[in-house]
Amino acid sequence: MINTEVKHQTRESATLTKNAILVIGGAEDKVHGKEILQTFFNRSKSSDAIIGIVPCASREPSLIGERYHRIFSDMGAKEIKVLDVRDRSGANDSAYLDFVENCTGIFLTGGDQLRLCGLLADTILMNRIIERAQKREMSLAGTSAGAAVMGHHMISGGSSAESPNRALVDMAIGLGIIPEVLVDQHFYNRNRLARLLSAVSGHPELLGIGIDEDTCAMFESDGIMEVIGKGTVTIVNARNMTYSNAKEAKGNEPLSMHNLKLHILGYGDRYDLEQNQPYG
């Protein structure tokens, strides 16, 4: 007879090592406990990890690529490669393409999300990364700009500390890794609720997700998102919104949005993406 405690531990161990998509609000701890980066490392098969670092969003890709290379090397990764694409033709590099076929984890660094998409959107390299991540054949993480690109629609810039209005947010097309979400990062730290609301007003079918610094929204293959890190994840659900003046409002005229659902999720809280329901 199998001990039920052992069975539970086995299931828990499998959960801790299965592939996931980690969306990080930026400024994740790189020095002390490194919980978020350690979780990505574990989900990328730990000591058997073959990790690709994509620093294309940064204006100093060599510097930031080396920093993450050192972090994952210190954790004990089996193999690490910095995929330092400087122009779109670089995304056809056969060495990079071969590496992506075998890697267990890809990490998208911070920087400028428009730069990242400009270099890699619709390239053979990025399309293969997205395909493998969506099939959960490997883990994928993105921090700051690397988080912003996760949805099909992307917040590319804007302001804060104003009432929600259409002029507050700049939109662009993201990478579509998790198409149904609209991500904003450095969320509480830069007072970006009004910006996210402004973005969601134009795309009420999408789930707005605001992620604080050193905080991660981790998307599992079963449609569950879990929060890890020191901050919170804010969920804005406008799918049952009963009224909005978004189509009529111009420029910086204030937006009206009725019957939104707003959830604040802390460490360990989860959100069911199919049922649109949070739980602890």
Tab-separated table of C-alpha atoms in Angstrom:
chain	number	residue	atom	x	y	z
A	1	MET	CA	0.000	0.000	0.000
A	2	ILE	CA	1.427	3.384	-1.063
A	3	ASN	CA	1.843	5.920	1.705
A	4	THR	CA	-0.454	8.921	0.960
A	5	GLU	CA	2.155	11.353	2.315
A	6	VAL	CA	4.729	10.014	-0.130
A	7	LYS	CA	2.215	10.338	-2.981
A	8	HIS	CA	1.567	13.967	-2.020
A	9	GLN	CA	5.282	14.720	-1.870
A	10	THR	CA	5.757	13.132	-5.302
A	11	ARG	CA	3.017	15.304	-6.845
A	12	GLU	CA	4.429	18.401	-5.138
A	13	SER	CA	7.928	17.601	-6.418
A	14	ALA	CA	6.603	17.250	-9.969
A	15	THR	CA	4.864	20.625	-9.708
A	16	LEU	CA	8.046	22.308	-8.528
A	17	THR	CA	9.998	21.100	-11.567
A	18	LYS	CA	7.492	21.235	-14.461
A	19	ASN	CA	7.857	23.862	-17.155
A	20	ALA	CA	6.134	27.236	-16.750
A	21	ILE	CA	6.053	30.786	-18.111
A	22	LEU	CA	7.279	33.333	-15.561
A	23	VAL	CA	6.271	36.978	-16.041
A	24	ILE	CA	8.400	39.176	-13.755
A	25	GLY	CA	7.666	42.798	-12.839
A	26	GLY	CA	11.334	43.825	-13.014
A	27	ALA	CA	14.062	44.509	-10.452
A	28	GLU	CA	13.961	40.891	-9.246
A	29	ASP	CA	16.334	40.006	-6.423
A	30	LYS	CA	19.670	39.024	-7.955
A	31	VAL	CA	21.774	39.038	-4.779
A	32	HIS	CA	20.148	37.525	-1.706
A	33	GLY	CA	17.524	34.758	-1.815
A	34	LYS	CA	16.986	35.185	-5.595
A	35	GLU	CA	13.674	33.344	-5.188
A	36	ILE	CA	12.233	34.216	-8.597
A	37	LEU	CA	15.413	33.464	-10.531
A	38	GLN	CA	15.884	30.281	-8.503
A	39	THR	CA	12.326	29.229	-9.363
A	40	PHE	CA	13.022	29.769	-13.064
A	41	PHE	CA	16.243	27.758	-12.708
A	42	ASN	CA	14.366	24.920	-10.964
A	43	ARG	CA	11.611	24.948	-13.582
A	44	SER	CA	14.339	24.716	-16.246
A	45	LYS	CA	15.527	21.366	-14.846
A	46	SER	CA	17.944	22.661	-12.200
A	47	SER	CA	21.408	21.124	-12.519
A	48	ASP	CA	20.422	19.749	-15.948
A	49	ALA	CA	19.348	23.226	-17.090
A	50	ILE	CA	20.342	24.425	-20.548
A	51	ILE	CA	19.495	28.130	-20.422
A	52	GLY	CA	19.408	30.729	-23.161
A	53	ILE	CA	19.600	34.400	-22.178
A	54	VAL	CA	18.058	36.915	-24.598
A	55	PRO	CA	19.363	40.428	-23.761
A	56	CYS	CA	18.082	42.112	-26.951
A	57	ALA	CA	15.849	44.601	-25.097
A	58	SER	CA	18.895	46.170	-23.445
A	59	ARG	CA	21.156	48.822	-24.960
A	60	GLU	CA	24.005	47.052	-23.170
A	61	PRO	CA	23.281	43.427	-24.122
A	62	SER	CA	26.789	42.144	-23.420
A	63	LEU	CA	26.768	43.562	-19.899
A	64	ILE	CA	23.303	42.366	-18.920
A	65	GLY	CA	23.790	39.017	-20.667
A	66	GLU	CA	26.953	38.395	-18.691
A	67	ARG	CA	25.216	39.312	-15.434
A	68	TYR	CA	22.499	36.685	-15.856
A	69	HIS	CA	25.036	34.199	-17.210
A	70	ARG	CA	26.965	34.536	-13.950
A	71	ILE	CA	23.812	34.135	-11.830
A	72	PHE	CA	22.664	30.928	-13.519
A	73	SER	CA	26.215	29.596	-13.650
A	74	ASP	CA	26.522	30.073	-9.886
A	75	MET	CA	23.243	28.179	-9.468
A	76	GLY	CA	24.797	25.236	-11.301
A	77	ALA	CA	23.249	25.275	-14.789
A	78	LYS	CA	24.613	22.598	-17.126
A	79	GLU	CA	24.959	24.942	-20.104
A	80	ILE	CA	24.262	28.647	-20.743
A	81	LYS	CA	24.341	30.687	-23.935
A	82	VAL	CA	23.701	34.393	-24.440
A	83	LEU	CA	21.632	34.801	-27.628
A	84	ASP	CA	23.004	38.238	-28.444
A	85	VAL	CA	21.009	39.230	-31.532
A	86	ARG	CA	22.014	42.730	-32.703
A	87	ASP	CA	19.939	42.841	-35.914
A	88	ARG	CA	17.105	40.794	-37.402
A	89	SER	CA	19.443	38.744	-39.561
A	90	GLY	CA	21.115	37.546	-36.364
A	91	ALA	CA	17.927	35.658	-35.503
A	92	ASN	CA	18.781	33.264	-38.348
A	93	ASP	CA	22.051	32.205	-36.706
A	94	SER	CA	22.121	28.411	-36.996
A	95	ALA	CA	24.012	28.064	-33.685
A	96	TYR	CA	21.234	29.956	-31.864
A	97	LEU	CA	18.512	27.950	-33.613
A	98	ASP	CA	20.185	24.642	-32.747
A	99	PHE	CA	20.609	25.736	-29.141
A	100	VAL	CA	16.932	26.666	-28.766
A	101	GLU	CA	15.922	23.178	-29.924
A	102	ASN	CA	17.693	21.649	-26.925
A	103	CYS	CA	17.413	24.278	-24.215
A	104	THR	CA	15.254	23.840	-21.121
A	105	GLY	CA	14.774	27.532	-20.336
A	106	ILE	CA	14.858	30.937	-22.049
A	107	PHE	CA	15.218	34.204	-20.115
A	108	LEU	CA	14.195	37.554	-21.683
A	109	THR	CA	15.918	40.448	-19.925
A	110	GLY	CA	14.723	43.993	-19.314
A	111	GLY	CA	15.304	47.099	-21.390
A	112	ASP	CA	13.022	48.472	-24.103
A	113	GLN	CA	10.122	46.273	-25.202
A	114	LEU	CA	9.905	48.022	-28.587
A	115	ARG	CA	13.565	47.227	-29.210
A	116	LEU	CA	13.016	43.581	-28.262
A	117	CYS	CA	10.023	43.203	-30.582
A	118	GLY	CA	11.733	45.136	-33.361
A	119	LEU	CA	14.655	42.723	-33.339
A	120	LEU	CA	12.886	39.417	-32.759
A	121	ALA	CA	9.135	39.523	-33.539
A	122	ASP	CA	8.195	37.105	-36.343
A	123	THR	CA	11.735	35.751	-36.690
A	124	ILE	CA	12.469	32.043	-36.965
A	125	LEU	CA	14.275	32.164	-33.613
A	126	MET	CA	11.524	33.849	-31.617
A	127	ASN	CA	8.729	31.888	-33.272
A	128	ARG	CA	10.433	28.660	-32.220
A	129	ILE	CA	10.982	29.939	-28.669
A	130	ILE	CA	7.308	30.855	-28.407
A	131	GLU	CA	6.167	27.527	-29.860
A	132	ARG	CA	8.244	25.478	-27.436
A	133	ALA	CA	7.211	27.634	-24.459
A	134	GLN	CA	3.498	27.425	-25.288
A	135	LYS	CA	3.768	23.644	-25.586
A	136	ARG	CA	5.607	23.672	-22.226
A	137	GLU	CA	8.556	21.902	-23.805
A	138	MET	CA	10.707	24.375	-21.884
A	139	SER	CA	10.313	27.189	-19.370
A	140	LEU	CA	10.301	30.837	-20.385
A	141	ALA	CA	10.792	33.916	-18.214
A	142	GLY	CA	10.677	37.616	-19.015
A	143	THR	CA	11.471	40.500	-16.696
A	144	SER	CA	10.434	44.159	-17.118
A	145	ALA	CA	10.479	44.694	-20.910
A	146	GLY	CA	10.636	40.901	-21.225
A	147	ALA	CA	7.343	40.786	-19.302
A	148	ALA	CA	5.655	43.570	-21.275
A	149	VAL	CA	5.979	41.626	-24.545
A	150	MET	CA	4.077	38.572	-23.284
A	151	GLY	CA	0.660	39.527	-24.673
A	152	HIS	CA	-0.446	40.001	-28.265
A	153	HIS	CA	-1.167	43.627	-27.372
A	154	MET	CA	1.575	45.400	-25.445
A	155	ILE	CA	1.969	48.567	-23.385
A	156	SER	CA	4.962	50.242	-25.003
A	157	GLY	CA	5.053	53.429	-22.920
A	158	GLY	CA	3.021	56.153	-21.262
A	159	SER	CA	2.646	58.146	-18.087
A	160	SER	CA	1.256	57.714	-14.571
A	161	ALA	CA	-0.301	59.684	-11.706
A	162	GLU	CA	-3.264	60.849	-13.796
A	163	SER	CA	-6.871	59.775	-14.164
A	164	PRO	CA	-7.295	57.002	-16.739
A	165	ASN	CA	-7.359	58.475	-20.248
A	166	ARG	CA	-6.467	57.350	-23.752
A	167	ALA	CA	-3.426	59.631	-23.996
A	168	LEU	CA	-1.934	58.055	-20.869
A	169	VAL	CA	-0.804	54.863	-22.585
A	170	ASP	CA	1.028	53.934	-25.776
A	171	MET	CA	0.182	50.560	-27.319
A	172	ALA	CA	1.990	48.253	-29.739
A	173	ILE	CA	1.947	44.612	-30.813
A	174	GLY	CA	3.776	42.224	-28.484
A	175	LEU	CA	5.083	38.702	-29.024
A	176	GLY	CA	1.820	36.901	-28.210
A	177	ILE	CA	3.359	34.353	-25.852
A	178	ILE	CA	0.256	34.590	-23.616
A	179	PRO	CA	-2.134	36.318	-26.055
A	180	GLU	CA	-5.045	36.799	-23.667
A	181	VAL	CA	-3.190	39.028	-21.180
A	182	LEU	CA	-2.106	42.670	-21.153
A	183	VAL	CA	0.897	43.161	-18.884
A	184	ASP	CA	2.245	46.230	-17.080
A	185	GLN	CA	5.368	45.982	-14.930
A	186	HIS	CA	7.078	47.943	-12.104
A	187	PHE	CA	3.420	48.337	-11.213
A	188	TYR	CA	2.895	49.617	-7.676
A	189	ASN	CA	6.420	51.037	-7.649
A	190	ARG	CA	5.633	53.431	-10.529
A	191	ASN	CA	1.946	54.023	-9.793
A	192	ARG	CA	0.712	52.455	-13.030
A	193	LEU	CA	-2.869	51.444	-12.204
A	194	ALA	CA	-4.345	54.300	-14.252
A	195	ARG	CA	-2.109	53.312	-17.176
A	196	LEU	CA	-3.250	49.697	-17.074
A	197	LEU	CA	-6.907	50.763	-16.808
A	198	SER	CA	-6.426	53.030	-19.820
A	199	ALA	CA	-4.964	50.133	-21.799
A	200	VAL	CA	-7.703	47.703	-20.759
A	201	SER	CA	-10.410	50.219	-21.734
A	202	GLY	CA	-9.369	49.769	-25.354
A	203	HIS	CA	-9.066	45.966	-25.058
A	204	PRO	CA	-11.702	44.821	-22.524
A	205	GLU	CA	-11.462	41.253	-23.822
A	206	LEU	CA	-7.942	40.982	-22.391
A	207	LEU	CA	-7.025	40.339	-18.780
A	208	GLY	CA	-4.999	43.246	-17.376
A	209	ILE	CA	-2.093	42.129	-15.188
A	210	GLY	CA	0.020	44.619	-13.232
A	211	ILE	CA	3.123	43.109	-11.631
A	212	ASP	CA	5.164	44.788	-8.888
A	213	GLU	CA	8.947	44.750	-8.801
A	214	ASP	CA	10.598	41.575	-7.451
A	215	THR	CA	7.288	39.824	-8.085
A	216	CYS	CA	6.341	37.140	-10.594
A	217	ALA	CA	3.100	35.911	-12.139
A	218	MET	CA	3.863	32.268	-12.954
A	219	PHE	CA	1.633	30.652	-15.577
A	220	GLU	CA	1.270	26.895	-15.330
A	221	SER	CA	0.182	24.536	-18.112
A	222	ASP	CA	-3.135	23.843	-16.339
A	223	GLY	CA	-4.380	27.432	-16.732
A	224	ILE	CA	-3.446	28.525	-13.214
A	225	MET	CA	-1.353	31.607	-12.463
A	226	GLU	CA	0.515	31.768	-9.150
A	227	VAL	CA	2.179	34.751	-7.473
A	228	ILE	CA	5.697	34.546	-6.050
A	229	GLY	CA	8.020	37.288	-4.826
A	230	LYS	CA	7.714	40.143	-2.364
A	231	GLY	CA	5.005	42.297	-3.989
A	232	THR	CA	1.557	41.860	-5.489
A	233	VAL	CA	-0.069	41.148	-8.839
A	234	THR	CA	-3.076	43.295	-9.725
A	235	ILE	CA	-5.722	41.735	-11.970
A	236	VAL	CA	-8.136	43.951	-13.939
A	237	ASN	CA	-11.006	42.010	-15.514
A	238	ALA	CA	-13.188	44.145	-17.797
A	239	ARG	CA	-14.825	41.288	-19.680
A	240	ASN	CA	-18.198	41.933	-18.042
A	241	MET	CA	-17.882	45.725	-18.094
A	242	THR	CA	-21.339	47.286	-18.561
A	243	TYR	CA	-20.286	50.725	-19.797
A	244	SER	CA	-17.259	52.593	-21.046
A	245	ASN	CA	-16.836	55.891	-22.860
A	246	ALA	CA	-13.520	54.730	-24.365
A	247	LYS	CA	-14.780	55.024	-27.952
A	248	GLU	CA	-15.986	58.582	-27.485
A	249	ALA	CA	-13.310	59.998	-25.167
A	250	LYS	CA	-10.477	61.860	-26.860
A	251	GLY	CA	-6.939	62.676	-25.809
A	252	ASN	CA	-6.676	63.169	-22.073
A	253	GLU	CA	-10.429	63.253	-21.385
A	254	PRO	CA	-11.137	61.018	-18.356
A	255	LEU	CA	-12.382	57.503	-19.005
A	256	SER	CA	-15.475	55.963	-17.440
A	257	MET	CA	-15.512	52.210	-16.872
A	258	HIS	CA	-18.368	50.531	-15.001
A	259	ASN	CA	-18.436	47.160	-13.231
A	260	LEU	CA	-14.814	46.149	-13.495
A	261	LYS	CA	-13.427	43.368	-11.345
A	262	LEU	CA	-10.196	44.184	-9.522
A	263	HIS	CA	-8.147	41.593	-7.641
A	264	ILE	CA	-4.956	42.077	-5.637
A	265	LEU	CA	-2.988	38.846	-5.301
A	266	GLY	CA	-0.170	38.332	-2.825
A	267	TYR	CA	2.440	35.650	-2.333
A	268	GLY	CA	1.066	32.159	-2.993
A	269	ASP	CA	-2.299	33.407	-4.287
A	270	ARG	CA	-3.531	31.843	-7.499
A	271	TYR	CA	-5.818	32.810	-10.338
A	272	ASP	CA	-7.795	30.426	-12.538
A	273	LEU	CA	-7.577	31.854	-16.049
A	274	GLU	CA	-10.449	29.742	-17.368
A	275	GLN	CA	-12.878	30.522	-14.539
A	276	ASN	CA	-11.563	34.079	-14.053
A	277	GLN	CA	-11.475	33.442	-10.345
A	278	PRO	CA	-8.751	34.026	-7.723
A	279	TYR	CA	-8.124	31.736	-4.793
A	280	GLY	CA	-5.600	31.492	-1.961
